[in-house]
Amino acid sequence: MVKQKKKGRDFSRFKLACVAGLFVVLLGALWVRAGYIQLWRGPQLEELASRQSYAAEFERGQRGRILSKDGAVLATSVEAQSVYARPLDAAKSPKTPRVLASILGLSEAEVRKDLSSKKNFVWIKRQVSDAQAKAVAEAGLPGVHLTSEYNRLYPNGHLAGQILGFVDVDGKGLEGVEAAFEDRLAAGQAKLVVQRDASGRRLYLDDQGREMDINGHDVRLTIDSHVQDLTEQALAEAVRKYEAQSGMAIVVKVDSGEILAMANYPFFNPNVSRTTAAGLRRNRAAQDVFEPGSTMKPFLVAAALEEKTVTADQLFDCENGKWKLRNKIIRDDHPHRWLTVSQIVRYSSNIGAAKVGQTLGSQRYYDYLTRLGFGSRPGVTALSGGVGILHPAQAWTEIDQAAISFGQGIGVTALQMAKAYLCIASGGEAKPLKLIAEPAQDQPEASGRVFSNRTAQAVLAMMREVVEMDGTGKMARIPGVPVAGKTGTAQKAGKGGYSDERLSSFVGLIPGDKPEYLVLALVDEPQNVSYGGIVAAPAVKEIASRALAYYGRLPEAPALAEAARVEPDPSQVMGEVLPAGQPRTAGERVPDLHGLPLRRAVELLVQKGIVPVLKGRGMVVSGQKPAAGDPWPEGRDGDNDVFVLILS
Amino acid sequence: MSGGVRGGFWLLLPLFGLALCLGLASVWMNIERVDLAYTLKKMEYELGERNALADKLGVERDNLMAPYQLKRLADKFGLGPAGPGQIRRLPAAETRPAPEKP
């Protein structure tokens, strides 16, 4: 019994201990494993998990817009889809090249070549239309995907195309305002962290990265879209009418120097920049250098008046249209003999201008030209304006000086010309031209007075005569609005000298008595007719009258319009009744004939048996010799210049 | 079982319950967060789509309002810019007194 008891020893405690020990070991092993995973491999595993659960996403902002002064959107960016492929995946479907080619309007061979690339990623077509993107998505081609990009659009087509410039396919500005303001317009990029689910779909995680302003900033121009359009239309009409090569026009607001329009013809549409010839993209008005011709004469006369080397009424012998200087012959298109300085401007006499230039001297004229901005960049932000060609005064020969006096032998840009005329329109004070309204330009160009106000007004009066009297710019008249202007018909340089081609130009200041707008038009190589007064002046008239209509500044009625004319047309003065106080009989002493119609003055002199010598052109007496109150001259022979009437 | 052990058990039980509740709440909140994340992403996408559409419509509007389009329409309807003498400025209308209430 005792033996049996001994044999049946109780091992339960031992078993329990073993089980407990086993559990302790297992639990310990678990803790060790957990500790190894959490503490030892934790960071590494956490990184692996993050890679699986989180992804970085880049978001590009929208490029800034370019706006006109009146708020029209000239350039903007919209989202567009681009088609790309992963060739390895795309190769699985043989129909892919054919389907893609038919949807995207590409050749099948081209698509097949792209898809046979060994690269992991190829563009098939960028910035496709919405309809094409939808068709590609619906086709569900393997390895063919869509991605969003921003496409640059110019809603107004060719309007101000050369000013705006264009961008490349990646949205980087290449020319014009797009390039000049690349830093401001360019969109930024934000890096966002998003969560991914098991199937790879992106989830919103938090707002990290979303607080950044990644959109580009807008740029506002001083261009008025309506004025720009009407300027382009008028310019295009002039170029087409005279079958010219090209044309340029600029409209400037005088008080602020803002460029309201700058047109170049042929037009350039930035929407199709990639298929446009490089020559059409050039902003000719800012960059092309040309010899201006007679539009330079007002600056010469202003400089001479300022330096008091001439007076407005001083007579110059214009040699009946042909003058030999050294071995060169200077010609006038319309021959004249005696012309006052005003008439030299009015009738655009090259010989007269050359003689005025001689009184001024080359160095002084050169100084005025440089102060007006010739020979240096106009300094208009966003326009890489040309410098032009202006040789130092020391290098001028006598012939050079004569030629530069009437606008040959000097190279200028339309922008420089506009800036120089802005000085005269502003009463002699040089002002900077502006193209950018916003952002405000930090360093405005230094301005200063070039001519006295008196000189500027005198030149302005001469320019009014060009249009309002019997000058070369009669076709720029606008009923009811006085217009001051100057024509230009410049010979173009060719091989071995000047060619037969011409550059016709006209600069108008409106209203002519107190200019508010400056309008400049140039037509390059017009056919059949080349006079600036015929080719370019009507374009300026068209631009100015339509711009005035747009701003509501045209006079109400034609009668009022004509009454507002500042200078009477001498052709209409002849039949007028003599004003009170004017001499009706010859009298004992020489009467004051100033202001009399030519016919009446001659009638008075004939009463005394005098045949006067006429100097100048025109139908109204503006001066006389002997002066009023002097005794009648003894000689009665007109050939001896005993009585000279100066006409204007 | 001694009284001290029994007291500790009753102390641990609510803590265990609290931990369980917090765990469940955490799971529920995580599900809600993911759900919300899906919704937000979808809304972001829709917003982007609508903004893109608005931009495109804006471009269309700008194109239709472009001066060359207006000129084309004006020509079609026989309209043109006013010439000299074609503008009349009407005197500003006098302010009428408001009618008296009966």
PDB file of C-alpha atoms in Angstrom, chain A residues 325-443:
ATOM      1  CA  LEU A 325      25.708 122.139-100.903  1.00  0.00           C
ATOM      2  CA  ARG A 326      29.297 121.049-101.508  1.00  0.00           C
ATOM      3  CA  ASN A 327      28.857 118.401-104.154  1.00  0.00           C
ATOM      4  CA  LYS A 328      25.429 117.276-103.085  1.00  0.00           C
ATOM      5  CA  ILE A 329      22.111 118.595-104.285  1.00  0.00           C
ATOM      6  CA  ILE A 330      19.328 119.018-101.764  1.00  0.00           C
ATOM      7  CA  ARG A 331      15.839 119.072-103.221  1.00  0.00           C
ATOM      8  CA  ASP A 332      12.379 120.017-102.102  1.00  0.00           C
ATOM      9  CA  ASP A 333       9.405 118.113-103.451  1.00  0.00           C
ATOM     10  CA  HIS A 334       7.509 121.410-103.706  1.00  0.00           C
ATOM     11  CA  PRO A 335       9.787 124.271-104.834  1.00  0.00           C
ATOM     12  CA  HIS A 336       9.638 127.548-102.913  1.00  0.00           C
ATOM     13  CA  ARG A 337      11.693 130.694-102.891  1.00  0.00           C
ATOM     14  CA  TRP A 338      11.309 132.687 -99.686  1.00  0.00           C
ATOM     15  CA  LEU A 339       9.843 130.927 -96.688  1.00  0.00           C
ATOM     16  CA  THR A 340       9.629 131.910 -93.065  1.00  0.00           C
ATOM     17  CA  VAL A 341      10.682 129.363 -90.464  1.00  0.00           C
ATOM     18  CA  SER A 342       6.994 128.628 -89.801  1.00  0.00           C
ATOM     19  CA  GLN A 343       6.497 128.001 -93.495  1.00  0.00           C
ATOM     20  CA  ILE A 344       9.546 125.756 -93.660  1.00  0.00           C
ATOM     21  CA  VAL A 345       7.741 123.526 -91.172  1.00  0.00           C
ATOM     22  CA  ARG A 346       4.384 123.995 -92.850  1.00  0.00           C
ATOM     23  CA  TYR A 347       5.574 123.165 -96.350  1.00  0.00           C
ATOM     24  CA  SER A 348       8.275 120.820 -95.102  1.00  0.00           C
ATOM     25  CA  SER A 349      11.160 122.398 -96.974  1.00  0.00           C
ATOM     26  CA  ASN A 350      14.362 120.368 -96.768  1.00  0.00           C
ATOM     27  CA  ILE A 351      16.462 123.264 -98.031  1.00  0.00           C
ATOM     28  CA  GLY A 352      14.953 125.611 -95.463  1.00  0.00           C
ATOM     29  CA  ALA A 353      15.566 123.062 -92.697  1.00  0.00           C
ATOM     30  CA  ALA A 354      19.173 122.599 -93.793  1.00  0.00           C
ATOM     31  CA  LYS A 355      19.720 126.351 -93.637  1.00  0.00           C
ATOM     32  CA  VAL A 356      18.090 126.572 -90.194  1.00  0.00           C
ATOM     33  CA  GLY A 357      20.411 123.736 -89.165  1.00  0.00           C
ATOM     34  CA  GLN A 358      23.409 125.762 -90.335  1.00  0.00           C
ATOM     35  CA  THR A 359      22.452 128.623 -88.037  1.00  0.00           C
ATOM     36  CA  LEU A 360      22.225 126.242 -85.099  1.00  0.00           C
ATOM     37  CA  GLY A 361      25.444 124.300 -85.618  1.00  0.00           C
ATOM     38  CA  SER A 362      26.017 120.589 -85.245  1.00  0.00           C
ATOM     39  CA  GLN A 363      27.041 120.420 -81.581  1.00  0.00           C
ATOM     40  CA  ARG A 364      24.049 122.359 -80.302  1.00  0.00           C
ATOM     41  CA  TYR A 365      21.643 120.355 -82.456  1.00  0.00           C
ATOM     42  CA  TYR A 366      23.256 117.117 -81.288  1.00  0.00           C
ATOM     43  CA  ASP A 367      22.848 118.185 -77.642  1.00  0.00           C
ATOM     44  CA  TYR A 368      19.149 118.830 -78.133  1.00  0.00           C
ATOM     45  CA  LEU A 369      18.676 115.517 -79.918  1.00  0.00           C
ATOM     46  CA  THR A 370      20.313 113.597 -77.076  1.00  0.00           C
ATOM     47  CA  ARG A 371      18.238 115.473 -74.492  1.00  0.00           C
ATOM     48  CA  LEU A 372      15.125 114.532 -76.441  1.00  0.00           C
ATOM     49  CA  GLY A 373      16.138 110.892 -76.079  1.00  0.00           C
ATOM     50  CA  PHE A 374      17.603 110.122 -79.499  1.00  0.00           C
ATOM     51  CA  GLY A 375      20.617 107.832 -79.407  1.00  0.00           C
ATOM     52  CA  SER A 376      19.563 106.162 -76.160  1.00  0.00           C
ATOM     53  CA  ARG A 377      16.989 103.591 -75.122  1.00  0.00           C
ATOM     54  CA  PRO A 378      13.581 105.100 -74.391  1.00  0.00           C
ATOM     55  CA  GLY A 379      13.608 103.327 -71.035  1.00  0.00           C
ATOM     56  CA  VAL A 380      10.101 101.943 -71.247  1.00  0.00           C
ATOM     57  CA  THR A 381       9.804  98.954 -68.931  1.00  0.00           C
ATOM     58  CA  ALA A 382       9.011  95.709 -70.761  1.00  0.00           C
ATOM     59  CA  LEU A 383      10.021  97.116 -74.124  1.00  0.00           C
ATOM     60  CA  SER A 384      13.552  96.461 -75.248  1.00  0.00           C
ATOM     61  CA  GLY A 385      13.593  99.587 -77.330  1.00  0.00           C
ATOM     62  CA  GLY A 386      16.318 100.191 -79.877  1.00  0.00           C
ATOM     63  CA  VAL A 387      18.984 102.844 -79.390  1.00  0.00           C
ATOM     64  CA  GLY A 388      18.810 104.183 -82.919  1.00  0.00           C
ATOM     65  CA  ILE A 389      21.759 105.708 -84.762  1.00  0.00           C
ATOM     66  CA  LEU A 390      23.083 109.120 -83.778  1.00  0.00           C
ATOM     67  CA  HIS A 391      26.729 109.754 -84.486  1.00  0.00           C
ATOM     68  CA  PRO A 392      28.651 112.256 -82.333  1.00  0.00           C
ATOM     69  CA  ALA A 393      28.488 115.830 -83.567  1.00  0.00           C
ATOM     70  CA  GLN A 394      32.251 115.860 -84.153  1.00  0.00           C
ATOM     71  CA  ALA A 395      31.782 113.221 -86.847  1.00  0.00           C
ATOM     72  CA  TRP A 396      29.182 115.231 -88.761  1.00  0.00           C
ATOM     73  CA  THR A 397      30.208 116.733 -92.078  1.00  0.00           C
ATOM     74  CA  GLU A 398      28.411 119.763 -93.454  1.00  0.00           C
ATOM     75  CA  ILE A 399      26.315 117.428 -95.585  1.00  0.00           C
ATOM     76  CA  ASP A 400      25.530 115.242 -92.560  1.00  0.00           C
ATOM     77  CA  GLN A 401      24.370 118.243 -90.615  1.00  0.00           C
ATOM     78  CA  ALA A 402      22.123 119.355 -93.465  1.00  0.00           C
ATOM     79  CA  ALA A 403      20.722 115.827 -93.876  1.00  0.00           C
ATOM     80  CA  ILE A 404      20.101 115.354 -90.153  1.00  0.00           C
ATOM     81  CA  SER A 405      18.340 118.719 -90.112  1.00  0.00           C
ATOM     82  CA  PHE A 406      15.620 117.273 -92.328  1.00  0.00           C
ATOM     83  CA  GLY A 407      15.662 113.803 -90.769  1.00  0.00           C
ATOM     84  CA  GLN A 408      17.993 111.820 -93.004  1.00  0.00           C
ATOM     85  CA  GLY A 409      21.305 110.400 -91.810  1.00  0.00           C
ATOM     86  CA  ILE A 410      19.904 109.689 -88.380  1.00  0.00           C
ATOM     87  CA  GLY A 411      18.261 106.459 -87.172  1.00  0.00           C
ATOM     88  CA  VAL A 412      15.422 106.522 -84.679  1.00  0.00           C
ATOM     89  CA  THR A 413      12.702 104.201 -83.436  1.00  0.00           C
ATOM     90  CA  ALA A 414       9.005 105.043 -83.386  1.00  0.00           C
ATOM     91  CA  LEU A 415       9.148 104.915 -79.604  1.00  0.00           C
ATOM     92  CA  GLN A 416      11.965 107.467 -79.496  1.00  0.00           C
ATOM     93  CA  MET A 417      10.020 109.679 -81.874  1.00  0.00           C
ATOM     94  CA  ALA A 418       6.916 109.461 -79.678  1.00  0.00           C
ATOM     95  CA  LYS A 419       8.961 110.337 -76.623  1.00  0.00           C
ATOM     96  CA  ALA A 420      10.516 113.358 -78.333  1.00  0.00           C
ATOM     97  CA  TYR A 421       7.139 114.662 -79.520  1.00  0.00           C
ATOM     98  CA  LEU A 422       5.765 114.111 -76.028  1.00  0.00           C
ATOM     99  CA  CYS A 423       8.299 116.698 -74.902  1.00  0.00           C
ATOM    100  CA  ILE A 424       6.898 119.318 -77.298  1.00  0.00           C
ATOM    101  CA  ALA A 425       3.312 118.364 -76.442  1.00  0.00           C
ATOM    102  CA  SER A 426       4.144 118.776 -72.739  1.00  0.00           C
ATOM    103  CA  GLY A 427       5.329 122.352 -73.162  1.00  0.00           C
ATOM    104  CA  GLY A 428       9.009 121.493 -73.573  1.00  0.00           C
ATOM    105  CA  GLU A 429       9.363 119.166 -70.602  1.00  0.00           C
ATOM    106  CA  ALA A 430      10.729 115.693 -71.277  1.00  0.00           C
ATOM    107  CA  LYS A 431       8.528 112.992 -69.822  1.00  0.00           C
ATOM    108  CA  PRO A 432       9.034 109.247 -69.603  1.00  0.00           C
ATOM    109  CA  LEU A 433       6.723 106.965 -71.534  1.00  0.00           C
ATOM    110  CA  LYS A 434       4.881 104.340 -69.515  1.00  0.00           C
ATOM    111  CA  LEU A 435       3.588 100.972 -70.524  1.00  0.00           C
ATOM    112  CA  ILE A 436       3.168  99.316 -67.131  1.00  0.00           C
ATOM    113  CA  ALA A 437       0.455 100.625 -64.823  1.00  0.00           C
ATOM    114  CA  GLU A 438       0.813  97.881 -62.228  1.00  0.00           C
ATOM    115  CA  PRO A 439       3.148  97.032 -60.550  1.00  0.00           C
ATOM    116  CA  ALA A 440       4.191 100.620 -60.033  1.00  0.00           C
ATOM    117  CA  GLN A 441       7.634 101.211 -61.427  1.00  0.00           C
ATOM    118  CA  ASP A 442      10.161 101.919 -58.699  1.00  0.00           C
ATOM    119  CA  GLN A 443      12.538 104.224 -60.473  1.00  0.00           C
TER     120      GLN A 443
END
